[in-house]
Structures are given as C-alpha cells and as structure tokens.
Coordinates of C-alpha atoms and ligand atoms in Angstrom, one line a residue:
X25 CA 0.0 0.0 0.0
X26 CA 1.0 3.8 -0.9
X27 CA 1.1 5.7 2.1
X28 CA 2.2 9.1 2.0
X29 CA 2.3 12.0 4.9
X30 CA -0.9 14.2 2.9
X31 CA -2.7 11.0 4.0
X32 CA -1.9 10.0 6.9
X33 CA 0.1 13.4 8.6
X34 CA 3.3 12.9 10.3
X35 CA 4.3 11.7 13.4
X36 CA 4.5 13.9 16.3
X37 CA 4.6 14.4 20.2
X38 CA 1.9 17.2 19.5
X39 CA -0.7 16.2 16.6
X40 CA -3.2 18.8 17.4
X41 CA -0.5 21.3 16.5
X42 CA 1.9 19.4 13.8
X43 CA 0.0 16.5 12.2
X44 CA -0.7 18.4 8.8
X45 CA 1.1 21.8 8.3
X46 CA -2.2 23.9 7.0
X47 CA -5.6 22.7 7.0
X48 CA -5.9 21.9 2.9
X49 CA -9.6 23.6 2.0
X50 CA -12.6 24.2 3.8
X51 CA -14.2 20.9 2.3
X52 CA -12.7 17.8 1.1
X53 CA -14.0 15.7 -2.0
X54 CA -12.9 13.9 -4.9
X55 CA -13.8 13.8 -8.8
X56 CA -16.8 11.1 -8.6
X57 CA -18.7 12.6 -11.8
X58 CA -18.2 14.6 -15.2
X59 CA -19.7 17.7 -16.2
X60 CA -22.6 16.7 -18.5
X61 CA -25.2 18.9 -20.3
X62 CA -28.4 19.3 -19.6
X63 CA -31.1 20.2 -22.8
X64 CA -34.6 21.1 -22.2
X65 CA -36.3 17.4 -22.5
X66 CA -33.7 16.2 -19.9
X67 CA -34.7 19.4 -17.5
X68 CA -38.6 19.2 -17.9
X69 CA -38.2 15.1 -17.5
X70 CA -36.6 15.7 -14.0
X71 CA -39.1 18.1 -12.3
X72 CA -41.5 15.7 -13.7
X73 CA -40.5 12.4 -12.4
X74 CA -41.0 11.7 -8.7
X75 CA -37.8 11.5 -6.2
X76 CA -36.5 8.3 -5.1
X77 CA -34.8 10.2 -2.6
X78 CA -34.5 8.9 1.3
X79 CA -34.2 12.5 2.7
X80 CA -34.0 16.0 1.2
X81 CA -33.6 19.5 1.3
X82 CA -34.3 22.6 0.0
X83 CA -31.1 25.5 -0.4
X84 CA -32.1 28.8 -1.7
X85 CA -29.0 31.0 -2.2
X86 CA -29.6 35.1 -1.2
X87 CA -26.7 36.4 -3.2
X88 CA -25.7 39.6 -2.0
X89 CA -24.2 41.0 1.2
X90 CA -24.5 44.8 2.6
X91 CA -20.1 44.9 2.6
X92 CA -17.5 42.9 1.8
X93 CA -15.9 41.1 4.8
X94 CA -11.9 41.1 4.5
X95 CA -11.8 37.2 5.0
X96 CA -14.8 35.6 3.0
X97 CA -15.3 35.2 -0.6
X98 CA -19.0 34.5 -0.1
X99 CA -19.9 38.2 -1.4
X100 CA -21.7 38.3 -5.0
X101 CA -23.5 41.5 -4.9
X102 CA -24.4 44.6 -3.2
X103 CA -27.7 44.4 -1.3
X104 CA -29.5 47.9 -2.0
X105 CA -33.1 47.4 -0.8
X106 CA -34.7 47.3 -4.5
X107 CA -32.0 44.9 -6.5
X108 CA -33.1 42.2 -3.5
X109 CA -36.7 42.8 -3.9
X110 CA -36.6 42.0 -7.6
X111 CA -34.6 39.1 -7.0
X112 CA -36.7 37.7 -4.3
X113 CA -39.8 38.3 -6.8
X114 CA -38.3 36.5 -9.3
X115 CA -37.1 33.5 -6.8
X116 CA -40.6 33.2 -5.6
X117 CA -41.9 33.0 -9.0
X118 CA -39.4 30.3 -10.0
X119 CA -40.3 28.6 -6.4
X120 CA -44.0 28.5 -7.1
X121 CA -43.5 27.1 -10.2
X122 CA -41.3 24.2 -8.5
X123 CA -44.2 23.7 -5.9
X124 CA -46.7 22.2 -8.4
X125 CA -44.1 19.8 -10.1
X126 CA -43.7 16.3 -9.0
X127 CA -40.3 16.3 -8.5
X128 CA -41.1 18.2 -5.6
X129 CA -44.2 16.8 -4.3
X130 CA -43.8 13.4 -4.8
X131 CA -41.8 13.2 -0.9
X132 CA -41.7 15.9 2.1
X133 CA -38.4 17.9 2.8
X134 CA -36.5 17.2 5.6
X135 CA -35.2 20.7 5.8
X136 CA -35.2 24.1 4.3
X137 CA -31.9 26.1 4.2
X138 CA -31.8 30.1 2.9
X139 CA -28.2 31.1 2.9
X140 CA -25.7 33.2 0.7
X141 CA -24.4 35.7 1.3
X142 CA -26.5 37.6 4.1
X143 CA -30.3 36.2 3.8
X144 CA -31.1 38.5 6.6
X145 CA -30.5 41.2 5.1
X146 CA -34.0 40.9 2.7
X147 CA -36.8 43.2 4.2
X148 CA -39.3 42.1 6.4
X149 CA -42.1 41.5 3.7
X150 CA -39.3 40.2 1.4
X151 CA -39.0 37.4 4.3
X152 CA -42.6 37.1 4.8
X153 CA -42.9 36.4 0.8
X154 CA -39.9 33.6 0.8
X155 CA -41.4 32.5 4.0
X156 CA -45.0 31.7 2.6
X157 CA -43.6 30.3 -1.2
X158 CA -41.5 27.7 1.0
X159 CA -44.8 26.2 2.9
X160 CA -46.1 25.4 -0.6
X161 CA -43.3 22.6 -0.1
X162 CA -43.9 19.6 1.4
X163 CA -42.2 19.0 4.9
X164 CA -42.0 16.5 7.0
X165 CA -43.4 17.3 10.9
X166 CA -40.9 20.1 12.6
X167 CA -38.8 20.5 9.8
X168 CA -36.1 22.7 10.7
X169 CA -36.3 25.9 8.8
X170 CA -32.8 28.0 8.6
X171 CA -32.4 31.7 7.7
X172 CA -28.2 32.6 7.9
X173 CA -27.1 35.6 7.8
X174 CA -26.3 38.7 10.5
X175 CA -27.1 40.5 13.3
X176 CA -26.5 43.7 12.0
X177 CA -30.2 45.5 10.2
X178 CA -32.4 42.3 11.4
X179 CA -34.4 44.3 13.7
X180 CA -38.0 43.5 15.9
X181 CA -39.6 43.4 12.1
X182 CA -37.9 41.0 10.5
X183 CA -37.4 38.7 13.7
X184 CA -41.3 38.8 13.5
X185 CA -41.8 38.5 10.3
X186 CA -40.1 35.5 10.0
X187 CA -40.9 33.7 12.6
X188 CA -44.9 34.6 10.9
X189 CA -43.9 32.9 7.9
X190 CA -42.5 29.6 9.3
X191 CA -38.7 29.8 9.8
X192 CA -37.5 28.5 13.1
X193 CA -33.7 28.6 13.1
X194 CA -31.2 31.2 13.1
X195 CA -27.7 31.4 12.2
X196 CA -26.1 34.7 12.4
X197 CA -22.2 35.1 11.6
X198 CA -20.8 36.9 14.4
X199 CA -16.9 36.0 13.7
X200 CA -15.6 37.3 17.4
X201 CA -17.5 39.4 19.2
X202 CA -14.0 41.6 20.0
X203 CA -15.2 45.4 18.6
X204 CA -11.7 45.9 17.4
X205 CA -11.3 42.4 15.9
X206 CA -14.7 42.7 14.5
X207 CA -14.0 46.3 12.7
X208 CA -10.8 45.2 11.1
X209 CA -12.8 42.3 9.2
X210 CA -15.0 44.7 8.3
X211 CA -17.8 43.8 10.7
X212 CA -20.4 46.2 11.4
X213 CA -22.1 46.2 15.2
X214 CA -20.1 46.6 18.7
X215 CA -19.7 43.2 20.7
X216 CA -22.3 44.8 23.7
X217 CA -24.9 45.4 20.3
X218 CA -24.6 41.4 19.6
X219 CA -24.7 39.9 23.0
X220 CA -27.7 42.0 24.1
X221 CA -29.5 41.3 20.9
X222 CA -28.8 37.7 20.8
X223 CA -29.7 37.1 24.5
X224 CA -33.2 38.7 23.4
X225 CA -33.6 36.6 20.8
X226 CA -32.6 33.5 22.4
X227 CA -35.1 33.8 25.0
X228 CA -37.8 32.8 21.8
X229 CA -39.9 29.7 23.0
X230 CA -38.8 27.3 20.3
X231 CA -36.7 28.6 17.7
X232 CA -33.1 27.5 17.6
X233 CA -30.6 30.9 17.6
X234 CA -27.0 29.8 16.5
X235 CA -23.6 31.8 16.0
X236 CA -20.4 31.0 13.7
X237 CA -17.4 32.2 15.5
X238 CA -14.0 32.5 13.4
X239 CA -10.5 31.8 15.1
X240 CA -7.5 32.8 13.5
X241 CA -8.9 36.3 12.6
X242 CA -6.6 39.3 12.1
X243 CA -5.7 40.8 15.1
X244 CA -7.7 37.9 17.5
X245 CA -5.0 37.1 20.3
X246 CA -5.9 34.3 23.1
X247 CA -7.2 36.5 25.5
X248 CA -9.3 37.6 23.1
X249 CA -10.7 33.8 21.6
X250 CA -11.1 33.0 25.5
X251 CA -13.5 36.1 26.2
X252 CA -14.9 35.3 22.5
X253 CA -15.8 31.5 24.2
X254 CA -16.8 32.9 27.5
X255 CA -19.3 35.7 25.7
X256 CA -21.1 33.1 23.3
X257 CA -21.3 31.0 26.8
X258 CA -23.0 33.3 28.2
X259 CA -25.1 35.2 25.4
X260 CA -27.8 32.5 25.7
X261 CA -27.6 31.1 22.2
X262 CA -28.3 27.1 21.7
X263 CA -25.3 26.3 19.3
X264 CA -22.0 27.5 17.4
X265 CA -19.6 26.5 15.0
X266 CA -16.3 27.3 15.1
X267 CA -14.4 28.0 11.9
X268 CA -10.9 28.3 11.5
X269 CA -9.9 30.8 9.1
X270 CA -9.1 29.6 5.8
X271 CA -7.1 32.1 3.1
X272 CA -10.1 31.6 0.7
X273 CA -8.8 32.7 -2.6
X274 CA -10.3 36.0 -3.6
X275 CA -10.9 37.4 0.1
X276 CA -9.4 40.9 0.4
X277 CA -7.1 39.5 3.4
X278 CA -5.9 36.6 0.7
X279 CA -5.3 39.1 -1.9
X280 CA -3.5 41.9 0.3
X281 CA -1.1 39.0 1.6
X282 CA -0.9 37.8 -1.5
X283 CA 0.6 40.9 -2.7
X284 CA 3.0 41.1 0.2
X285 CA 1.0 43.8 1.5
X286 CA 1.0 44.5 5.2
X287 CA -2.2 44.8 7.0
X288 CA -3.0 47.9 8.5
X289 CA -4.0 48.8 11.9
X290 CA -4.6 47.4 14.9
X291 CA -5.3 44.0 12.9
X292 CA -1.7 44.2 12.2
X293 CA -0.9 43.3 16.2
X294 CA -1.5 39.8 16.1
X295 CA -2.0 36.4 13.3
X296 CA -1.7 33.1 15.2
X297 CA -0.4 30.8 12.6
X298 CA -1.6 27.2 11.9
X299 CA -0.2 25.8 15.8
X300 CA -2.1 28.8 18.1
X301 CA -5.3 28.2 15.9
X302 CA -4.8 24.2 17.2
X303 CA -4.8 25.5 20.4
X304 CA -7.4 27.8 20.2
X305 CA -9.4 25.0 18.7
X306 CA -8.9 22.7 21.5
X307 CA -9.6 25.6 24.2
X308 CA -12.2 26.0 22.6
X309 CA -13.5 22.5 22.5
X310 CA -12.8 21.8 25.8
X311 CA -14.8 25.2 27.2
X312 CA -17.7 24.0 25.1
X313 CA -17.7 20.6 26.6
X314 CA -16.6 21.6 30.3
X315 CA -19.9 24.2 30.1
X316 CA -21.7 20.4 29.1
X317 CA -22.5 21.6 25.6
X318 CA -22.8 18.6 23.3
X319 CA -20.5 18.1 20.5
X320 CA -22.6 17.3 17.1
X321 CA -19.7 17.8 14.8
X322 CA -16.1 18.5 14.6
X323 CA -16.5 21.9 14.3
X324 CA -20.7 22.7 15.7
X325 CA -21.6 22.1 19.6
X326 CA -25.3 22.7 20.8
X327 CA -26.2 24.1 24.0
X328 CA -30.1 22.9 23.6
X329 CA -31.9 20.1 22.2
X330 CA -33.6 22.6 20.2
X331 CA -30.6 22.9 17.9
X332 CA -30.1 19.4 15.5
X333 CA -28.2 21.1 12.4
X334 CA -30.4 18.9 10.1
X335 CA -29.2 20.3 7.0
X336 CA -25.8 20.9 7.5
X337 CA -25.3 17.2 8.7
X338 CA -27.4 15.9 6.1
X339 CA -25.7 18.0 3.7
X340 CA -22.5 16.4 4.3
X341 CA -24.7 12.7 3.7
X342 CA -25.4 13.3 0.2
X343 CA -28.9 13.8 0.2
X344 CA -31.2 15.5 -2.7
X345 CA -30.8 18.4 -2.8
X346 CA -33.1 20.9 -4.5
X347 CA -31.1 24.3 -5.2
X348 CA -32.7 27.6 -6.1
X349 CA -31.4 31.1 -6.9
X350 CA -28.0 32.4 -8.0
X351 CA -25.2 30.7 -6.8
X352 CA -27.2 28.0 -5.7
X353 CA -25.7 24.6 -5.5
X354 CA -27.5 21.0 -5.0
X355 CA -28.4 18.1 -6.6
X356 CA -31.6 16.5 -8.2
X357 CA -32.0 12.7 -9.2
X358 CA -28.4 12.1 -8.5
X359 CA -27.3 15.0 -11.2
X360 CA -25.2 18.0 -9.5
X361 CA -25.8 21.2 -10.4
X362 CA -24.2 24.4 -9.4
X363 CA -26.6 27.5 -10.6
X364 CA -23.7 30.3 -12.1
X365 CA -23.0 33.5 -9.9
X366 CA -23.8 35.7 -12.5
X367 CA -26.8 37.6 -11.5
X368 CA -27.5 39.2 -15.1
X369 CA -27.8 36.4 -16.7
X370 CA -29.9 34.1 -14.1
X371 CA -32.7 37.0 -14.9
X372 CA -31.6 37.0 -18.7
X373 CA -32.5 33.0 -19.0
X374 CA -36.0 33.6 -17.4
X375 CA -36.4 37.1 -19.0
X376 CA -36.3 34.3 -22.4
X377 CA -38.0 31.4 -20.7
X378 CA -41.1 33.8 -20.4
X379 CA -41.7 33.1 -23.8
X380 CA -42.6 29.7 -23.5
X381 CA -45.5 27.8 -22.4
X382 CA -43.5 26.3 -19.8
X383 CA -45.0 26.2 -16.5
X384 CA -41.8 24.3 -14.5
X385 CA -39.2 26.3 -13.2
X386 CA -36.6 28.0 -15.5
X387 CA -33.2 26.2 -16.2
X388 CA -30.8 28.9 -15.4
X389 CA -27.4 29.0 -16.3
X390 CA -25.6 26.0 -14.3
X391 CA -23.3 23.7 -14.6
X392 CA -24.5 20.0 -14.5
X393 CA -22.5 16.6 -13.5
X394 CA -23.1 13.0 -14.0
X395 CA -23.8 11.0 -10.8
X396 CA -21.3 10.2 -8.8
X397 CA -21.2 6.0 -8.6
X398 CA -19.3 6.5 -5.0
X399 CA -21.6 9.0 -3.7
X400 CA -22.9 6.7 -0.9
X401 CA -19.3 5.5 -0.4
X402 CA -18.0 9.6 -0.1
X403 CA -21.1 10.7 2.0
X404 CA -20.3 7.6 4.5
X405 CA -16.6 8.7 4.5
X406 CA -17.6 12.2 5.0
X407 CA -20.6 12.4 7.4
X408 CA -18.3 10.3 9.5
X409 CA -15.1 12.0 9.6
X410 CA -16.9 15.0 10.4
X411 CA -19.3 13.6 12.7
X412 CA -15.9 12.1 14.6
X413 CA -16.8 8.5 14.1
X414 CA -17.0 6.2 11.4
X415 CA -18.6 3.6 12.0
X416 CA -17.8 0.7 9.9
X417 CA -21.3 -0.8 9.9
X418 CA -21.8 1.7 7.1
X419 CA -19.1 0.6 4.8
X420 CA -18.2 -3.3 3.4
X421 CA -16.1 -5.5 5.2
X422 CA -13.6 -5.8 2.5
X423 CA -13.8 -1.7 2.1
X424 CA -12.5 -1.9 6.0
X425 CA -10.1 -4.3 5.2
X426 CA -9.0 -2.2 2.4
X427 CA -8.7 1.1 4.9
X428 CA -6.5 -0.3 7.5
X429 CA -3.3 0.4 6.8
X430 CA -4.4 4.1 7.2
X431 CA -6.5 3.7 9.8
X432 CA -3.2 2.3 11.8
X433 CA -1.4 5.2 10.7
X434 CA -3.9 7.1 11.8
X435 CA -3.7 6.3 15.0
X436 CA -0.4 5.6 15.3
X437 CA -0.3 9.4 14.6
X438 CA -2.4 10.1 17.4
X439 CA -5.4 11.4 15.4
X440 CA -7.7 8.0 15.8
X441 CA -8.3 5.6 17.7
X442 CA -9.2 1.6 16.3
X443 CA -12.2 -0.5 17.7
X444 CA -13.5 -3.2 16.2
X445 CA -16.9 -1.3 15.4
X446 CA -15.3 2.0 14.1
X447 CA -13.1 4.3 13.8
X448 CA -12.7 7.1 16.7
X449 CA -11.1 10.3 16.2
X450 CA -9.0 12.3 18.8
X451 CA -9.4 15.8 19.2
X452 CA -6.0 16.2 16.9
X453 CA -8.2 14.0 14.5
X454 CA -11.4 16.0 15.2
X455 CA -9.1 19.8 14.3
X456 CA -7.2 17.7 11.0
X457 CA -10.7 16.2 9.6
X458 CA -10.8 18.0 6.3
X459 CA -7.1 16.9 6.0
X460 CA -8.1 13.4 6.8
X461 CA -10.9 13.1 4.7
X462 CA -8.6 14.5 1.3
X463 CA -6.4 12.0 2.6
X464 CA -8.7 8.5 2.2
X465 CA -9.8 9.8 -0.9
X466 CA -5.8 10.8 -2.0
X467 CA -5.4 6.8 -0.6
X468 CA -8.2 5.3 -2.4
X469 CA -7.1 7.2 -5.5
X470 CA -3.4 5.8 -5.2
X471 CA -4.7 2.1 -3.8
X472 CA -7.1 1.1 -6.2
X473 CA -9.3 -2.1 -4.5
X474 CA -8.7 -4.9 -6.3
X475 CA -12.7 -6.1 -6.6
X476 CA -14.2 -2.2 -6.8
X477 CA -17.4 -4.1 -6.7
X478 CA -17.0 -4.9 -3.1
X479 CA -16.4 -1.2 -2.4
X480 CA -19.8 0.0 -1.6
Ligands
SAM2 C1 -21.5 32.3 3.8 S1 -21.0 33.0 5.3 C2 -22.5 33.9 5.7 C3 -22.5 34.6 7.0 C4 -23.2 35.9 7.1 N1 -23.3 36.6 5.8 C5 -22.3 36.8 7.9 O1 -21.9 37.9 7.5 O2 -22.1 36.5 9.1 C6 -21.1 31.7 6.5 C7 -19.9 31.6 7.4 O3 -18.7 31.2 6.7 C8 -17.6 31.5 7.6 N2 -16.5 31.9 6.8 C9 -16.5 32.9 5.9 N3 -15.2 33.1 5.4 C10 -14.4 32.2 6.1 C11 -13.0 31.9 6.0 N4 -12.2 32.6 5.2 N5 -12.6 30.9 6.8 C12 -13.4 30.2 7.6 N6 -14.7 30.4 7.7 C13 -15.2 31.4 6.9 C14 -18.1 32.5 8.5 O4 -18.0 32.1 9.9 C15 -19.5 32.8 8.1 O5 -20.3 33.1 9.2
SF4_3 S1 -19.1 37.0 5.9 FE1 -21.3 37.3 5.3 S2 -21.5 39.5 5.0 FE2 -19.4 39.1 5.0 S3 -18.8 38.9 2.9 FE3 -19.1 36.8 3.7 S4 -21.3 36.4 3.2 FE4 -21.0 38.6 3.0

C-alpha cells in the first residue's frame, strides 16, 4: 500500500498542532462525476418524475451581502433594498413554479436552508414572501427551517416576520464578538450590540438561535478567543460552529497577503499561525464541553436540544438536494448542479424562458455533473469523519479491510483511535478532519481495490 504523509500526517509528540502543516480547503472531495449537459427534454423530464430520494432538502441562495468582509469570498452582490426585492420576486416565482411539479411533491423535505451571502438582510415582507412560497413545499413534521445571515439590520420586524412565515432557526455570523477584531474584518455592530440582541432573541420559546465564531482572525490574540468562548457562553444562544480561518482565494485578506501587503491597523498586532489556531481550537472545544455543551460535529456544539443542524449534517450525507437562486448549488435525481453566480444572466435565462408555455421552473445558467457511482461510499466517509466516528457498519467489510493500513497510521499518529466497530477520532483527528478526509480519498485514489465491486 502507498502511504504518503498528505494521507496519513506525520508523526508527532503534539498532533493537534503538527499533524498536517495547514488545514488543505474548507471541504474535502474527490472527482466522482463529469460535467454533462443538460437540454430542455432532460430538465422538464426531471421536475417531472418523482424523487427516489430517502431525505432532502431545499437550499435557496440570497446572493448579495451589505459589505464585503476582508476574510470571506461569499460576497456576490451589493444588497441595496430594491436589487433584492426583484430578486426575491423573481425567486418566488421560480419557487411556485417548482411547488406544483412532482419532483417536488412526490416526498416531504427534511429541511429548508436560505443562505448566501446575508439572507437576513432581505426586508421584512421580502421574508414574509420567501417565508410563505416555502410552505407550498412539502415537509416533514418540525422540519427545521434555517435563515443565515447577520445581526446587523435584522431588527423586531424581520425577527417577527419570520418567525410569521415559518422559519425556526437562526444562524447569524458573528466572527468574534472583540469590537476591534470585528472592525478590522469589516464587521459592522459593537460586541455589547450582539450579546444584548442575541440574549433577546434566544429567550424565543422554540426557535433554535446559532452563531459561527471564526479563530484565527486578524488581530484575534488568546485572550481575546477565550473572552470570544466565555461571551457566546454566556449570550444564551443554543449552538456554534467554530471555523478556523481559511485564506479563501479572492478574500481581500488573501489578496493583500498575496501581494505582500501589510495589513493595517490594529489588525496588524497579532495572526496566530496554523499551531495557536490548534490550540485555540482545542480551548475551545474543551470550554464547550466543560460548560456540558454537546459536540454534534467536529466543528458545531449545541447548547439545547432545540438545535439538531439537520441540514448541515445531512448536507454532508449526500442527500437531494433541490437548489434555487444564483449561486445556488444541489443536486436533483443524483445530477449535480451548481446554478452560475452571474446575476444578469440568471434573470436573462427567465427574462427568455417567459416566452414559453413552460409552467416548470426555468433552467438557469448552471453547470451539470453526471452522478457520482461513489456518492454513498463519499457521504459515509464524509458524514463520519466530520461527525468524529466512522462507524464501519456503514461501509463493506472488504472496504474496511482495504482502509487499515491508514486507519493504523492514523492512530499511530495520534489522530484516531481503532475498535472493532469503528473508527474514533481524537481531538487532533477531530481539528485535521478536512485533511483526513482529502487523505482517504488521495489513498483510495493511489490504492485502487482490487474487486471495486465490493467497495460500496
Ligand atoms: C456564507 S457566510 C454567511 C454569513 C453571514 N453573511 C455573515 O456575514 O455573518 C457563512 C460563514 O462562513 C464562515 N467563513 C467565511 N469566510 C471564512 C473563512 N475565510 N474561513 C473560515 N470560515 C469562513 C463565517 O463564519 C461565516 O459566518
Ligand atoms: S461574511 Fe457574510 S456579509 Fe461578510 S462577505 Fe461573507 S457572506 Fe457577505
């Protein structure tokens, strides 16, 4: 068997700190399927053909943002009141049209996600709108309803409005809630602003009100990552992830280090590199879990039993998923599809579509794969790893068999432990998972199974 140290990191006394040098990507996957394309029988065939799907969701992409944060590439376009409004119109229409089909009402949805970009930063009746379109979907009993987005502008009205119209989680970025750490990413609101306003809303009954924090963040010492930790603590919120920040290519902080150009301000004070973001990683795993918050994934914890992350755990299982909007990606009867960013020329394709006596929604510009054979096989890999545990109930015996060399590595390197039921990861595992999951696939990829039919 190949092993090499991408797959199975390198031997150290510290593994949480020097397994892998950099965490590789935000995601990890490998090239299951070909880009195919997709004419107009093929598209009008799908939304009328019933899913065969287990579980599903619904992702509807809100594509612009009010500023550009210095580490995210998520921004697509500005979000002046009016440009959202038409696009919201326009989504709903293409949403109502999806309702009647029989693609869509052939099986309930498990879960509805709105994200971008900054969702929350639609009006109140624009939310309201989205809101009602969605319930012409099918769902399943207390299907968890998402809105992402921030705190900043999502005032009494909106909070009302959608909670009216049916959504029931929240997931506001807040990134550190340090004012000066916050104004160098280009955040908006002061950290007394976000803890009052999300102890408010956490008091709600029944919805679920979660944070992403970010560690690693210009200027973010570890004083300031253990008051971060101690204020979402005590805020009153019922989950958080916690990112690590990743030089996504594009971001203005990618770009202006990049160029070799030195960041300005008080920002400039202070970058942990790859080791103090371990650390703060396992600080802040170990607050979490020592304030008896439960761990759900390597990088979410709940506070509540209110909060179950459906869709971003089902997400990583490989489920249909039915995307809408610019920017939107999912996948229907197996197919992937990634709608294109380009805003002009999502309306331009239904601007044409009118023409037609077509009543199912508009195929926008998007880019379409083939199925994936191993998409069982990847989402078992994945949902695992992430989860912390594989178990290997979910995979073949000779698929097992197959794995153990770099299981044993694995733990040898102090980032899993082996039972006979699964695979168990350490906290050093738990920080490296990404890495570890482009790993097994760079394994699989290099030590091909001899009977592939025994694979899945
Ligand atoms: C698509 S963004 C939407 C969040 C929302 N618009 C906001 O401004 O808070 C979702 C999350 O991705 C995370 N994120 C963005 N850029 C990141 C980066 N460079 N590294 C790690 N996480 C990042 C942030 O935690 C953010 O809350
Ligand atoms: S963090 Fe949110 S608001 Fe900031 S650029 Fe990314 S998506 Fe937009």
């Amino acid at each position: 068997m190949l092993l090499t140290p991408e797959m199975t990191g390198i031997a150290s006394p510290d593994p949480l700190k020097n397994a892998f040098k950099i965490k590789n990507a935000a995601h990890a996957g490998r090239q299951g399927s070909m880009p195919i394309s997709v004419d107009h029988q093929m598209w009008h065939h799908w939304w009328n053909m019933p899913s065969s799907a287990q579980r599903r969701a619904l992702y509807i992409h809100i594509p612009f943002c009010r500023k550009r944060c210095s580490f995210c590439n998520f921004f697509e376009n500005g979000a002046q009141p009016q440009r959202v409004s038409r696009y919201v119109n326009a989504l709903c229409e293409q949403l109502d049209r999806a309702s009647n089909t029989a693609l869509v009402q052939s099986r309930p949805f498990d879960t509805v996600y709105v994200g971008g970009g900054t969702p929350t930063d639609m009006s109140a009746d624009d939310l309201y709108q989205l809101g009602q379109m969605i319930r012409k979907f099918p769902t399943v009993d207390g299907a968890e309803i998402t809105l992402e987005g921030r705190l900043n502008g999502f005032d009494d009205g909106k909070w009302n409005s959608a909670l009216e119209s049916g959504f029931n989680r929240f997931s506001f970025g807040v990134q550190s809630f340090n004012t000066q750490v916050r104004q160098a990413a280009g955040r908006l609101d002061e950290r007394e602003l976000l803890l009052e306003r999300l102890h408010g809303l956490s008091l709600h009954e029944t919805a679920s009100i979660v944070v992403d924090l970010m560690f690693g963040l210009p200027g973010q010492t570890d004083t300031i990552w253990q008051q971060d930790l101690a204020d979402v603590i005590a805020s009153g919120v019922h989950g958080v992830d916690l990112y690590q920040l990743i030089n996504l290519p594009g971001s203005r902080l990618e770009q202006a280090e990049g160029k070799g150009k030195p960041i300005q301000g008080f920002a400039a004070g202070h970058r942990a590199d790859s080791q103090q973001r371990a650390e703060m990683y396992r600080y802040g795993a170990n607050t979490l879990e020592q304030a008896n918050w439960q761990r759900l994934s390597s990088c979410h914890w709940r506070r509540d039993t209110r909060e179950r992350s459906v869709y971003n755990s089902l997400a990583k299982s490989g489920i249909e998923i039915l995307p809408f909007g610019s920017g939107a990606g999912g996948n229907i009867h197996g197919y992937g599809m990634m709608n294109k960013r380009d805003l002009s020329s999502w309306y331009d394709a239904q601007a044409n579509e009118n023409n037609s006596l077509s009543t199912l929604p508009v195929r926008v510009p998007a880019m379409f794969m083939s199925p994936n054979p191993d998409a069982a096989l990847d989402a078992a890999f994945k949902r695992g790893l992430d989860a912390g545990e594989l178990p290997f109930d979910s995979l073949t015996v000779a698929m097992v068999e197959h794995l153990i060399p770099l299981f044993e590595a694995w733990q040898q390197h102090g980032l899993a432990k082996l039972s006979k039921r699964a695979l168990l990861l350490t906290m050093a595992g738990r920080y490296w998972n990404v890495n570890l999951q482009t790993g097994l696939f760079l394994y699989l990829q290099e030590n091909v199974m001899q009977n592939l039919s025994e694979a899945s």
